């Protein structure tokens, strides 16, 4: 488990956006424009960007203006985290999968992650970028990795330096 992401890409910007304001029809059109359809490339293809999760993109700095224009054209609110590979990482970018879990296990996992009622969850809101993408301080990496592995989650981990 605990695979590593490709470190050959040095500087990147992580875009966290919201498409919740779009109608269902607009959302379908948005994702077609984002990912492409019927052989027509989407903006991810033309900018060599990576779709991490439903609301998270990894973008090369020289393509950031085009991605920002795209998100603004769709009236999506977004924020950006600037990261780079480093020998002195400050954070870990973690992608994990829960597809192996049945519905009951997934509900228990969500309660463990987010909390329920008065009980606190394992992760802090600011550490969660999307349902399956985390951005955590490097000092918490071992603890979070152990937690996710205890749930048999497949992991992709990249240790990065955040410029924020």
Short mmCIF file of C-alpha atoms in Angstrom, two decimals:
data_model
loop_
_atom_site.label_atom_id
_atom_site.label_comp_id
_atom_site.label_asym_id
_atom_site.label_seq_id
_atom_site.Cartn_x
_atom_site.Cartn_y
_atom_site.Cartn_z
CA UNK A 1 0.00 0.00 0.00
CA UNK A 2 1.34 3.53 0.45
CA UNK A 3 2.46 4.07 -3.15
CA UNK A 4 4.29 7.21 -4.15
CA UNK A 5 3.22 9.72 -6.78
CA UNK A 6 5.51 10.72 -9.63
CA UNK A 7 7.99 13.29 -8.37
CA UNK A 8 9.24 14.21 -11.84
CA UNK A 9 6.76 17.09 -11.91
CA UNK A 10 8.34 19.69 -9.65
CA UNK A 11 6.12 22.76 -9.20
CA UNK A 12 2.35 22.46 -9.37
CA UNK A 13 -0.73 24.23 -8.26
CA UNK A 14 -3.59 22.33 -6.70
CA UNK A 15 -6.96 23.87 -7.58
CA UNK A 16 -9.83 23.10 -5.24
CA UNK A 17 -13.08 24.25 -6.84
CA UNK A 18 -16.82 24.04 -6.29
CA UNK A 19 -19.33 23.22 -9.02
CA UNK A 20 -22.27 22.88 -6.61
CA UNK A 21 -23.91 26.05 -7.94
CA UNK A 22 -24.37 24.48 -11.38
CA UNK A 23 -27.66 22.86 -12.36
CA UNK A 24 -27.47 19.13 -13.14
CA UNK A 25 -27.46 19.90 -16.89
CA UNK A 26 -24.78 22.58 -16.50
CA UNK A 27 -22.69 20.22 -14.36
CA UNK A 28 -22.70 17.60 -17.13
CA UNK A 29 -21.62 20.24 -19.65
CA UNK A 30 -18.94 21.45 -17.22
CA UNK A 31 -17.44 17.97 -16.87
CA UNK A 32 -17.54 17.44 -20.65
CA UNK A 33 -15.65 20.73 -21.08
CA UNK A 34 -13.25 19.70 -18.33
CA UNK A 35 -12.57 16.10 -19.37
CA UNK A 36 -13.57 16.06 -23.02
CA UNK A 37 -16.18 13.99 -24.85
CA UNK A 38 -16.45 11.92 -28.03
CA UNK A 39 -12.79 12.30 -28.88
CA UNK A 40 -12.85 16.06 -28.34
CA UNK A 41 -10.23 17.01 -25.73
CA UNK A 42 -11.23 18.83 -22.58
CA UNK A 43 -9.24 21.54 -20.87
CA UNK A 44 -7.44 18.91 -18.78
CA UNK A 45 -5.99 17.46 -21.99
CA UNK A 46 -5.05 20.79 -23.53
CA UNK A 47 -3.34 21.99 -20.34
CA UNK A 48 -1.79 18.65 -19.32
CA UNK A 49 -3.59 18.94 -15.99
CA UNK A 50 -4.57 16.02 -13.76
CA UNK A 51 -8.03 15.34 -12.33
CA UNK A 52 -7.39 14.22 -8.73
CA UNK A 53 -11.00 14.09 -7.56
CA UNK A 54 -14.38 15.64 -8.33
CA UNK A 55 -13.25 19.04 -7.10
CA UNK A 56 -9.43 18.88 -7.20
CA UNK A 57 -7.06 19.49 -10.13
CA UNK A 58 -3.27 19.39 -10.35
CA UNK A 59 -2.03 22.08 -12.75
CA UNK A 60 1.38 23.12 -14.05
CA UNK A 61 2.12 26.77 -13.14
CA UNK A 62 2.39 27.84 -16.79
CA UNK A 63 -1.17 26.54 -17.39
CA UNK A 64 -2.74 28.11 -14.31
CA UNK A 65 -4.09 31.18 -16.10
CA UNK A 66 -6.01 29.04 -18.59
CA UNK A 67 -7.48 26.88 -15.80
CA UNK A 68 -8.48 29.98 -13.81
CA UNK A 69 -10.20 31.47 -16.87
CA UNK A 70 -12.06 28.19 -17.37
CA UNK A 71 -13.24 28.05 -13.75
CA UNK A 72 -14.23 31.73 -13.79
CA UNK A 73 -16.17 31.22 -17.06
CA UNK A 74 -18.22 28.57 -15.24
CA UNK A 75 -18.53 30.84 -12.15
CA UNK A 76 -16.80 28.24 -9.98
CA UNK A 77 -15.34 29.40 -6.69
CA UNK A 78 -11.85 28.07 -6.18
CA UNK A 79 -8.67 28.39 -4.20
CA UNK A 80 -5.13 27.34 -4.99
CA UNK A 81 -2.38 25.56 -3.06
CA UNK A 82 1.09 25.99 -4.54
CA UNK A 83 3.28 22.94 -4.02
CA UNK A 84 6.59 21.54 -5.17
CA UNK A 85 8.60 18.37 -4.64
CA UNK A 86 11.22 18.95 -2.00
CA UNK A 87 13.92 17.35 0.10
CA UNK A 88 12.37 19.22 3.04
CA UNK A 89 8.64 18.53 2.69
CA UNK A 90 6.13 20.43 4.82
CA UNK A 91 3.00 18.54 3.77
CA UNK A 92 1.79 15.29 2.27
CA UNK A 93 -0.70 15.08 -0.58
CA UNK A 94 -2.60 11.82 -0.07
CA UNK A 95 -5.06 10.14 -2.40
CA UNK A 96 -6.88 7.09 -1.10
CA UNK A 97 -9.51 4.63 -2.26
CA UNK A 98 -12.47 3.17 -0.37
CA UNK A 99 -13.91 1.19 -3.29
CA UNK A 100 -13.12 -2.12 -1.58
CA UNK A 101 -15.51 -1.30 1.29
CA UNK A 102 -19.14 -2.34 1.36
CA UNK A 103 -21.81 0.24 2.25
CA UNK A 104 -21.76 -0.48 5.99
CA UNK A 105 -17.97 -0.28 6.19
CA UNK A 106 -17.98 2.96 4.19
CA UNK A 107 -20.48 4.57 6.58
CA UNK A 108 -18.32 3.55 9.56
CA UNK A 109 -15.26 4.92 7.77
CA UNK A 110 -16.97 8.27 7.08
CA UNK A 111 -17.98 8.53 10.75
CA UNK A 112 -14.40 7.74 11.80
CA UNK A 113 -13.01 10.39 9.42
CA UNK A 114 -15.55 13.18 9.96
CA UNK A 115 -17.06 12.35 13.32
CA UNK A 116 -20.70 11.92 14.25
CA UNK A 117 -22.78 13.77 16.78
CA UNK A 118 -20.52 15.00 19.55
CA UNK A 119 -17.63 12.68 18.63
CA UNK A 120 -14.82 14.28 16.66
CA UNK A 121 -13.50 12.82 13.46
CA UNK A 122 -9.92 11.73 12.87
CA UNK A 123 -9.22 14.41 10.26
CA UNK A 124 -9.57 18.16 10.46
CA UNK A 125 -11.72 19.92 7.83
CA UNK A 126 -8.76 21.90 6.52
CA UNK A 127 -6.91 18.63 5.83
CA UNK A 128 -9.63 17.36 3.48
CA UNK A 129 -9.49 18.72 -0.08
CA UNK A 130 -12.07 16.30 -1.47
CA UNK A 131 -13.72 13.04 -0.54
CA UNK A 132 -10.56 11.03 -1.33
CA UNK A 133 -7.82 13.68 -1.33
CA UNK A 134 -6.02 14.96 1.77
CA UNK A 135 -3.41 17.67 2.30
CA UNK A 136 -1.84 17.16 5.71
CA UNK A 137 1.14 18.49 7.66
CA UNK A 138 4.11 16.15 7.30
CA UNK A 139 4.19 15.61 11.08
CA UNK A 140 0.78 13.86 10.84
CA UNK A 141 1.67 11.68 7.85
CA UNK A 142 2.58 8.51 9.78
CA UNK A 143 -0.54 8.76 11.95
CA UNK A 144 -2.86 9.31 8.97
CA UNK A 145 -1.14 6.62 6.90
CA UNK A 146 -1.63 4.12 9.76
CA UNK A 147 -5.29 5.14 10.10
CA UNK A 148 -5.99 4.70 6.36
CA UNK A 149 -4.06 1.43 6.20
CA UNK A 150 -6.06 0.12 9.19
CA UNK A 151 -9.10 0.50 6.90
CA UNK A 152 -7.20 -1.27 4.06
CA UNK A 153 -7.30 1.84 1.87
CA UNK A 154 -5.02 1.95 -1.15
CA UNK A 155 -2.81 5.04 -0.90
CA UNK A 156 -0.84 7.35 -3.14
CA UNK A 157 1.33 9.68 -1.10
CA UNK A 158 3.49 12.56 -2.23
CA UNK A 159 5.58 14.55 0.21
CA UNK A 160 5.66 18.18 -0.93
CA UNK A 161 6.65 21.64 0.16
CA UNK A 162 3.77 24.08 0.36
CA UNK A 163 4.54 27.72 -0.36
CA UNK A 164 1.59 28.92 1.70
#
